[in-house]
Amino acid sequence: MTTEIYLDSNATSVVLPAALAAATDAMGQRYGNPSSTHATGLKAKVILDEARACAVRLLGVGNGRLMFNSGATEGIQTAVLSSLVALRERKDAGEAIGTLLVYGATEHKAVPESLGHWNRLLGLNLTLHKLPVDHHGAHSLNALRDIAGQAAMVCTMAANNETGVISDLAGIEAVLRQTGSKAYWLVDCVQGLGKLKLDLSSTRIDYAPFSGHKLNAPKGIGMLYVRAGAPFTALIQGGGQEGGQRSGTENMAGIAALGAVLGALERGDTFRSQAELCNFRARLADSLRAALPGVVFNHPFDTALPTTLNFSVPGLSSRELMDVFDAAEVRVSAGSACSSSKAAPSYVLDAMGFPLWRSAGAIRMSFGPLTDEATIAAACARIERCGAALRASCLIPSDRTAVPHDGLLQLGVEGACSWMVLDAASRSCIVIDPLPEHTARIEAYVRCQNYQVQAVVSTLPNAGRAMLVEALGRHFNRAAEADAYGWPQNAAVIALDNGAAATAITLGPQVLACVPCGTGNELRAYLLGSANEAQLPAAAVRFAFSARPAQQALHEIISERTLLCPTRDEENQFCASMNAEPSAIIAADAQLDSSALEAFLAAHPDACLVDVREPYEFAATIAPLPAGRLALSVPLSRLAEYASAWLGAEQAPLVFFCRSGNRSMKAALCLRRLGHQHAYSLNGGLALATPVLLAA
Ligand code: PLP
């Protein structure tokens, strides 16, 4: 039984069972080549003819052309090539042509990319011109009016794939007519199929590409409408299929499947009505509002498809939201392209004028007109589950104080990191080298767990601590005067192993000592350990925090077991030690295939499975974890603390896992570098885990 709730239908959609059956029939019973004149070929040709006839009726193709192809990207190429070839011919014949290739600022990349490509290849040297959109994602008709006379081609979309915003095609058409524009007009109808009423031949639209997989047909099948009289140049020449418009033996399985979807659309007995879809969207939106306080929707509701929600949540990145939804088996997508550590802002939301946090933190939740009531109800429950997981992790505000954490917390950003030393019993903590980017996160964490911050210290003098201290308000202990490093002037004196004296502050059963470190004593390091009668022996120092991991200056006052916690961590090392061996590690040795997991666990009953996903992912997880075994939740932010314990004890095998195998590999390599010989990463993560890992 699958627990997955697929809410990413704008990316691709599940294949309609009738479409699957039609494709199977086309590959099995009616496998003929529709160009063959014998009976086997004729049986296949019926599929082709019926699918086309249905598309022609449904889309109002009239006297225009309707050809099958591989999808919208090909349709866009064909439309652009056709227009640009015609423009070049007109230009060569001495006619004045427009100079601008106009495209909506929120178009799918396939449009500007193919405009640029064919413009270059055909040597036309026309200028690509972005048509702005307003705050609601609607094309600026005034801007279009201003340039319509100079436009050689205009490309707009029926509905946007990231936001669902529906274009005012009637308004665009009116401007093109009123200005007497001779521009060829392409309308990318990919997201409109089955969701918007289209009667193409009654409009001025010259080209309309479609993609089957966006509406429950398989990938690799699409259609292109070309208005009667609009210029046409075949993109692919060959055997003359599709009336010579698109050569190559037809994708009959795809055409049969698309035909089944179009037939269902025409009959009106398969897909949900607009009212039902609006109701589904309202329920999802209500659940999001209840679960994620402050959520904002990045599109209007009245001029957008009811099947798309695009939202951002203050204080949460799209990566975090993606991860928590994925853990709850709800498939959504980042509204923007994501790099591993930082989300790139969405150009669609940028064009709509949203601030960076909204365009970089956006999530798209999209469902199709096939979605049923039970899926929406289950999705609403999962959204609530995600909200609860995020609240418990202090990532979103909560009325209740969360269970306090103990130990070390590492917050990382682009190679730099801040550290927090937490003591749950006394509800107090110390922050080391806070980065400005972490201010909101640390403040929220401290408030949510109701900690008192004893000190905010840095390894460099006059580093930016003020912002955090101010944000912490009453949660910051202002009793003691602090020096330029934030170190309290009244800290007690303590003796170190090299005989030197240092000052230290107490945090629960441990002390944090401050020591000079590096040339000119400009840098400082902080040692965390258990003191014994105003002594901090090297063997008792568990962690040393410093801007540079391998500080000679520390060698006399820490031990081989001390973990060096850097405040710069470009290579995701998390922590090091004096005898860590960066060069000796071969990543392949640390990889464990999920197919080998069962045998591995049987051979190593003492092995510990460690989930390195963040706590909110762990809490939101739906899929059961390994059979008969509990996984320990150790997010990467807490790896240093656990590593210290794992290295000290009998070294039982550690099998790290995460969603994709990426984070767990970093954890396994860290442990190996530190000298743990039996640290492994589950290859491919939970995403590829066999039923062994996911079995109940
Ligand atoms: N246009 C829009 C609006 C889309 O959403 C997509 C797919 O994401 C495309 C074009 C390209 O479609 P395909 O990749 O199926 O060719």
mmCIF file of C-alpha atoms in Angstrom, residues 30-275:
data_model
loop_
_atom_site.group_PDB
_atom_site.id
_atom_site.type_symbol
_atom_site.label_atom_id
_atom_site.label_comp_id
_atom_site.label_asym_id
_atom_site.label_seq_id
_atom_site.Cartn_x
_atom_site.Cartn_y
_atom_site.Cartn_z
ATOM 1 C CA ARG A 30 -2.916 -2.969 -32.143
ATOM 2 C CA TYR A 31 0.825 -2.706 -32.523
ATOM 3 C CA GLY A 32 0.764 -1.910 -36.246
ATOM 4 C CA ASN A 33 2.421 1.014 -37.953
ATOM 5 C CA PRO A 34 -0.362 3.445 -38.882
ATOM 6 C CA SER A 35 1.391 4.160 -42.189
ATOM 7 C CA SER A 36 1.092 0.524 -43.290
ATOM 8 C CA THR A 37 -1.760 -0.116 -45.652
ATOM 9 C CA HIS A 38 -2.435 -3.677 -44.512
ATOM 10 C CA ALA A 39 -5.053 -4.548 -41.922
ATOM 11 C CA THR A 40 -2.626 -4.474 -38.985
ATOM 12 C CA GLY A 41 -1.614 -0.946 -39.960
ATOM 13 C CA LEU A 42 -5.204 0.135 -40.488
ATOM 14 C CA LYS A 43 -6.163 -1.040 -37.002
ATOM 15 C CA ALA A 44 -3.447 1.216 -35.585
ATOM 16 C CA LYS A 45 -4.437 4.109 -37.830
ATOM 17 C CA VAL A 46 -7.899 4.128 -36.311
ATOM 18 C CA ILE A 47 -6.316 5.009 -32.959
ATOM 19 C CA LEU A 48 -4.486 7.919 -34.543
ATOM 20 C CA ASP A 49 -7.505 9.221 -36.421
ATOM 21 C CA GLU A 50 -9.821 8.957 -33.455
ATOM 22 C CA ALA A 51 -7.404 10.708 -31.113
ATOM 23 C CA ARG A 52 -6.876 13.542 -33.591
ATOM 24 C CA ALA A 53 -10.580 13.941 -34.307
ATOM 25 C CA CYS A 54 -11.249 14.166 -30.579
ATOM 26 C CA ALA A 55 -8.520 16.791 -30.093
ATOM 27 C CA VAL A 56 -9.833 18.784 -33.046
ATOM 28 C CA ARG A 57 -13.340 18.900 -31.548
ATOM 29 C CA LEU A 58 -12.220 19.517 -28.003
ATOM 30 C CA LEU A 59 -9.786 22.344 -28.729
ATOM 31 C CA GLY A 60 -11.818 23.958 -31.500
ATOM 32 C CA VAL A 61 -9.072 23.433 -34.075
ATOM 33 C CA GLY A 62 -11.392 24.341 -36.990
ATOM 34 C CA ASN A 63 -9.440 24.473 -40.236
ATOM 35 C CA GLY A 64 -6.127 24.662 -38.403
ATOM 36 C CA ARG A 65 -3.491 21.926 -38.072
ATOM 37 C CA LEU A 66 -3.253 19.582 -35.129
ATOM 38 C CA MET A 67 -0.181 17.375 -35.086
ATOM 39 C CA PHE A 68 1.078 14.903 -32.535
ATOM 40 C CA ASN A 69 4.657 15.290 -31.338
ATOM 41 C CA SER A 70 6.803 14.526 -28.309
ATOM 42 C CA GLY A 71 5.537 17.287 -26.038
ATOM 43 C CA ALA A 72 5.383 20.999 -25.471
ATOM 44 C CA THR A 73 9.110 21.657 -25.720
ATOM 45 C CA GLU A 74 9.009 20.298 -29.263
ATOM 46 C CA GLY A 75 5.794 22.187 -30.003
ATOM 47 C CA ILE A 76 7.415 25.424 -28.833
ATOM 48 C CA GLN A 77 10.467 24.765 -31.047
ATOM 49 C CA THR A 78 8.246 24.107 -34.049
ATOM 50 C CA ALA A 79 6.203 27.260 -33.455
ATOM 51 C CA VAL A 80 9.274 29.435 -32.962
ATOM 52 C CA LEU A 81 11.052 27.927 -35.966
ATOM 53 C CA SER A 82 7.946 28.386 -38.124
ATOM 54 C CA SER A 83 7.585 32.038 -37.105
ATOM 55 C CA LEU A 84 11.258 32.898 -37.422
ATOM 56 C CA VAL A 85 11.642 31.221 -40.805
ATOM 57 C CA ALA A 86 8.627 33.195 -42.051
ATOM 58 C CA LEU A 87 10.089 36.404 -40.617
ATOM 59 C CA ARG A 88 13.394 35.772 -42.334
ATOM 60 C CA GLU A 89 11.662 35.154 -45.646
ATOM 61 C CA ARG A 90 9.647 38.344 -45.275
ATOM 62 C CA LYS A 91 12.756 40.257 -44.361
ATOM 63 C CA ASP A 92 14.686 38.793 -47.318
ATOM 64 C CA ALA A 93 11.799 39.838 -49.556
ATOM 65 C CA GLY A 94 12.336 43.426 -48.413
ATOM 66 C CA GLU A 95 9.413 43.658 -46.023
ATOM 67 C CA ALA A 96 9.847 45.576 -42.767
ATOM 68 C CA ILE A 97 9.411 43.130 -39.915
ATOM 69 C CA GLY A 98 9.160 43.722 -36.194
ATOM 70 C CA THR A 99 12.410 43.766 -34.246
ATOM 71 C CA LEU A 100 11.278 42.262 -30.966
ATOM 72 C CA LEU A 101 10.729 38.680 -29.863
ATOM 73 C CA VAL A 102 8.414 39.311 -26.949
ATOM 74 C CA TYR A 103 7.805 36.770 -24.187
ATOM 75 C CA GLY A 104 6.048 36.967 -20.850
ATOM 76 C CA ALA A 105 8.358 37.386 -17.873
ATOM 77 C CA THR A 106 6.850 34.276 -16.253
ATOM 78 C CA GLU A 107 7.024 31.974 -19.301
ATOM 79 C CA HIS A 108 8.434 28.469 -18.946
ATOM 80 C CA LYS A 109 12.166 28.479 -19.819
ATOM 81 C CA ALA A 110 11.453 26.493 -22.983
ATOM 82 C CA VAL A 111 10.071 29.665 -24.568
ATOM 83 C CA PRO A 112 12.891 32.228 -24.157
ATOM 84 C CA GLU A 113 15.486 29.491 -24.632
ATOM 85 C CA SER A 114 14.079 28.414 -27.985
ATOM 86 C CA LEU A 115 13.544 32.033 -29.079
ATOM 87 C CA GLY A 116 17.211 32.728 -28.389
ATOM 88 C CA HIS A 117 18.326 29.492 -30.010
ATOM 89 C CA TRP A 118 16.504 29.867 -33.322
ATOM 90 C CA ASN A 119 17.115 33.610 -33.480
ATOM 91 C CA ARG A 120 20.828 32.818 -33.318
ATOM 92 C CA LEU A 121 20.756 29.854 -35.686
ATOM 93 C CA LEU A 122 18.710 31.693 -38.290
ATOM 94 C CA GLY A 123 20.892 34.785 -37.954
ATOM 95 C CA LEU A 124 17.905 37.068 -37.478
ATOM 96 C CA ASN A 125 19.427 39.157 -34.695
ATOM 97 C CA LEU A 126 16.087 40.197 -33.319
ATOM 98 C CA THR A 127 15.935 41.415 -29.725
ATOM 99 C CA LEU A 128 14.424 39.236 -27.009
ATOM 100 C CA HIS A 129 12.078 41.380 -24.972
ATOM 101 C CA LYS A 130 10.562 40.393 -21.631
ATOM 102 C CA LEU A 131 6.967 41.489 -21.167
ATOM 103 C CA PRO A 132 6.472 42.426 -17.489
ATOM 104 C CA VAL A 133 3.707 41.044 -15.303
ATOM 105 C CA ASP A 134 1.964 42.763 -12.408
ATOM 106 C CA HIS A 135 1.798 41.711 -8.745
ATOM 107 C CA HIS A 136 -0.947 39.211 -9.625
ATOM 108 C CA GLY A 137 1.118 37.637 -12.392
ATOM 109 C CA ALA A 138 -0.966 39.188 -15.203
ATOM 110 C CA HIS A 139 0.867 40.461 -18.291
ATOM 111 C CA SER A 140 1.044 44.226 -18.476
ATOM 112 C CA LEU A 141 -1.302 45.065 -21.322
ATOM 113 C CA ASN A 142 -0.046 48.656 -21.341
ATOM 114 C CA ALA A 143 3.524 47.480 -21.830
ATOM 115 C CA LEU A 144 2.314 45.191 -24.610
ATOM 116 C CA ARG A 145 0.420 48.046 -26.243
ATOM 117 C CA ASP A 146 3.601 50.128 -26.233
ATOM 118 C CA ILE A 147 5.664 47.549 -28.072
ATOM 119 C CA ALA A 148 3.070 45.569 -30.071
ATOM 120 C CA GLY A 149 3.933 47.498 -33.227
ATOM 121 C CA GLN A 150 7.576 46.446 -32.984
ATOM 122 C CA ALA A 151 6.863 42.840 -32.056
ATOM 123 C CA ALA A 152 7.770 40.151 -34.588
ATOM 124 C CA MET A 153 6.517 37.380 -32.313
ATOM 125 C CA VAL A 154 4.640 37.402 -29.001
ATOM 126 C CA CYS A 155 4.783 34.413 -26.648
ATOM 127 C CA THR A 156 2.471 34.154 -23.667
ATOM 128 C CA MET A 157 1.083 31.267 -21.678
ATOM 129 C CA ALA A 158 -2.463 30.164 -20.917
ATOM 130 C CA ALA A 159 -1.681 29.463 -17.264
ATOM 131 C CA ASN A 160 1.515 29.575 -15.286
ATOM 132 C CA ASN A 161 3.108 26.344 -14.099
ATOM 133 C CA GLU A 162 4.460 27.743 -10.798
ATOM 134 C CA THR A 163 1.502 29.839 -9.665
ATOM 135 C CA GLY A 164 -1.447 28.681 -11.761
ATOM 136 C CA VAL A 165 -2.114 32.324 -12.715
ATOM 137 C CA ILE A 166 -4.408 32.408 -15.747
ATOM 138 C CA SER A 167 -3.450 34.844 -18.486
ATOM 139 C CA ASP A 168 -5.920 37.344 -19.865
ATOM 140 C CA LEU A 169 -5.739 35.945 -23.396
ATOM 141 C CA ALA A 170 -8.765 37.972 -24.520
ATOM 142 C CA GLY A 171 -7.051 41.147 -23.282
ATOM 143 C CA ILE A 172 -3.791 40.283 -25.067
ATOM 144 C CA GLU A 173 -5.700 39.494 -28.242
ATOM 145 C CA ALA A 174 -7.559 42.809 -28.032
ATOM 146 C CA VAL A 175 -4.260 44.709 -27.759
ATOM 147 C CA LEU A 176 -2.768 42.832 -30.718
ATOM 148 C CA ARG A 177 -5.862 43.558 -32.815
ATOM 149 C CA GLN A 178 -6.219 47.188 -31.736
ATOM 150 C CA THR A 179 -2.577 47.965 -32.488
ATOM 151 C CA GLY A 180 -2.731 46.132 -35.829
ATOM 152 C CA SER A 181 0.258 44.066 -34.687
ATOM 153 C CA LYS A 182 1.532 41.609 -37.280
ATOM 154 C CA ALA A 183 3.318 39.569 -34.627
ATOM 155 C CA TYR A 184 2.910 35.805 -34.666
ATOM 156 C CA TRP A 185 1.329 34.748 -31.397
ATOM 157 C CA LEU A 186 2.299 31.615 -29.474
ATOM 158 C CA VAL A 187 0.254 30.592 -26.458
ATOM 159 C CA ASP A 188 1.807 27.856 -24.324
ATOM 160 C CA CYS A 189 -1.298 25.868 -23.357
ATOM 161 C CA VAL A 190 0.470 23.163 -21.350
ATOM 162 C CA GLN A 191 -1.087 23.980 -17.986
ATOM 163 C CA GLY A 192 -4.434 24.896 -19.512
ATOM 164 C CA LEU A 193 -5.339 21.531 -21.010
ATOM 165 C CA GLY A 194 -8.412 20.149 -19.290
ATOM 166 C CA LYS A 195 -8.506 23.113 -16.928
ATOM 167 C CA LEU A 196 -9.432 26.007 -19.220
ATOM 168 C CA LYS A 197 -12.001 26.121 -21.985
ATOM 169 C CA LEU A 198 -10.195 26.489 -25.283
ATOM 170 C CA ASP A 199 -11.712 27.257 -28.680
ATOM 171 C CA LEU A 200 -8.522 27.955 -30.547
ATOM 172 C CA SER A 201 -9.716 28.711 -34.070
ATOM 173 C CA SER A 202 -12.046 31.430 -32.815
ATOM 174 C CA THR A 203 -8.992 33.330 -31.509
ATOM 175 C CA ARG A 204 -6.019 35.085 -33.075
ATOM 176 C CA ILE A 205 -3.643 32.522 -31.528
ATOM 177 C CA ASP A 206 -1.237 31.181 -34.182
ATOM 178 C CA TYR A 207 0.441 28.368 -32.239
ATOM 179 C CA ALA A 208 -0.619 26.378 -29.168
ATOM 180 C CA PRO A 209 1.622 23.590 -27.808
ATOM 181 C CA PHE A 210 0.384 20.910 -25.363
ATOM 182 C CA SER A 211 2.034 18.173 -23.298
ATOM 183 C CA GLY A 212 0.181 14.940 -22.530
ATOM 184 C CA HIS A 213 1.885 14.166 -19.224
ATOM 185 C CA LYS A 214 0.506 17.294 -17.565
ATOM 186 C CA LEU A 215 -2.973 15.824 -17.859
ATOM 187 C CA ASN A 216 -2.798 12.125 -17.038
ATOM 188 C CA ALA A 217 -1.266 10.885 -20.292
ATOM 189 C CA PRO A 218 2.297 9.554 -20.378
ATOM 190 C CA LYS A 219 5.451 11.561 -20.947
ATOM 191 C CA GLY A 220 6.752 11.879 -24.489
ATOM 192 C CA ILE A 221 3.472 12.691 -26.196
ATOM 193 C CA GLY A 222 2.185 16.145 -27.056
ATOM 194 C CA MET A 223 0.274 18.144 -29.620
ATOM 195 C CA LEU A 224 0.735 21.344 -31.530
ATOM 196 C CA TYR A 225 -2.095 23.454 -32.894
ATOM 197 C CA VAL A 226 -1.260 25.778 -35.799
ATOM 198 C CA ARG A 227 -3.884 28.279 -36.974
ATOM 199 C CA ALA A 228 -5.032 27.948 -40.586
ATOM 200 C CA GLY A 229 -2.883 30.371 -42.558
ATOM 201 C CA ALA A 230 -0.124 30.708 -39.943
ATOM 202 C CA PRO A 231 3.337 29.959 -41.309
ATOM 203 C CA PHE A 232 4.616 26.441 -40.757
ATOM 204 C CA THR A 233 8.029 24.816 -41.103
ATOM 205 C CA ALA A 234 8.514 21.219 -40.031
ATOM 206 C CA LEU A 235 11.086 20.780 -37.301
ATOM 207 C CA ILE A 236 11.674 17.134 -38.210
ATOM 208 C CA GLN A 237 11.799 15.937 -41.809
ATOM 209 C CA GLY A 238 11.737 12.316 -42.881
ATOM 210 C CA GLY A 239 9.120 9.747 -43.774
ATOM 211 C CA GLY A 240 6.325 12.274 -44.022
ATOM 212 C CA GLN A 241 4.202 11.152 -41.088
ATOM 213 C CA GLU A 242 1.620 13.534 -39.660
ATOM 214 C CA GLY A 243 0.960 14.823 -43.161
ATOM 215 C CA GLY A 244 4.639 15.711 -43.554
ATOM 216 C CA GLN A 245 4.416 18.077 -40.594
ATOM 217 C CA ARG A 246 6.264 15.906 -38.130
ATOM 218 C CA SER A 247 8.132 12.922 -39.475
ATOM 219 C CA GLY A 248 9.042 9.810 -37.532
ATOM 220 C CA THR A 249 6.884 6.794 -36.822
ATOM 221 C CA GLU A 250 4.196 7.926 -34.432
ATOM 222 C CA ASN A 251 4.357 7.257 -30.685
ATOM 223 C CA MET A 252 1.236 5.137 -30.885
ATOM 224 C CA ALA A 253 1.138 4.125 -27.227
ATOM 225 C CA GLY A 254 1.333 7.797 -26.264
ATOM 226 C CA ILE A 255 -1.241 8.860 -28.835
ATOM 227 C CA ALA A 256 -3.645 6.118 -27.731
ATOM 228 C CA ALA A 257 -3.227 7.180 -24.091
ATOM 229 C CA LEU A 258 -3.661 10.860 -24.897
ATOM 230 C CA GLY A 259 -6.683 9.945 -26.991
ATOM 231 C CA ALA A 260 -8.205 8.218 -23.960
ATOM 232 C CA VAL A 261 -7.622 11.325 -21.824
ATOM 233 C CA LEU A 262 -9.112 13.617 -24.480
ATOM 234 C CA GLY A 263 -12.079 11.269 -24.818
ATOM 235 C CA ALA A 264 -12.645 11.428 -21.065
ATOM 236 C CA LEU A 265 -12.452 15.216 -21.174
ATOM 237 C CA GLU A 266 -14.966 15.357 -23.998
ATOM 238 C CA ARG A 267 -17.417 13.026 -22.278
ATOM 239 C CA GLY A 268 -17.091 14.987 -19.046
ATOM 240 C CA ASP A 269 -17.482 11.901 -16.855
ATOM 241 C CA THR A 270 -13.984 11.515 -15.430
ATOM 242 C CA PHE A 271 -12.551 14.799 -14.216
ATOM 243 C CA ARG A 272 -13.720 16.979 -11.338
ATOM 244 C CA SER A 273 -15.753 20.105 -11.958
ATOM 245 C CA GLN A 274 -14.321 23.583 -11.430
ATOM 246 C CA ALA A 275 -16.462 23.994 -8.294
#
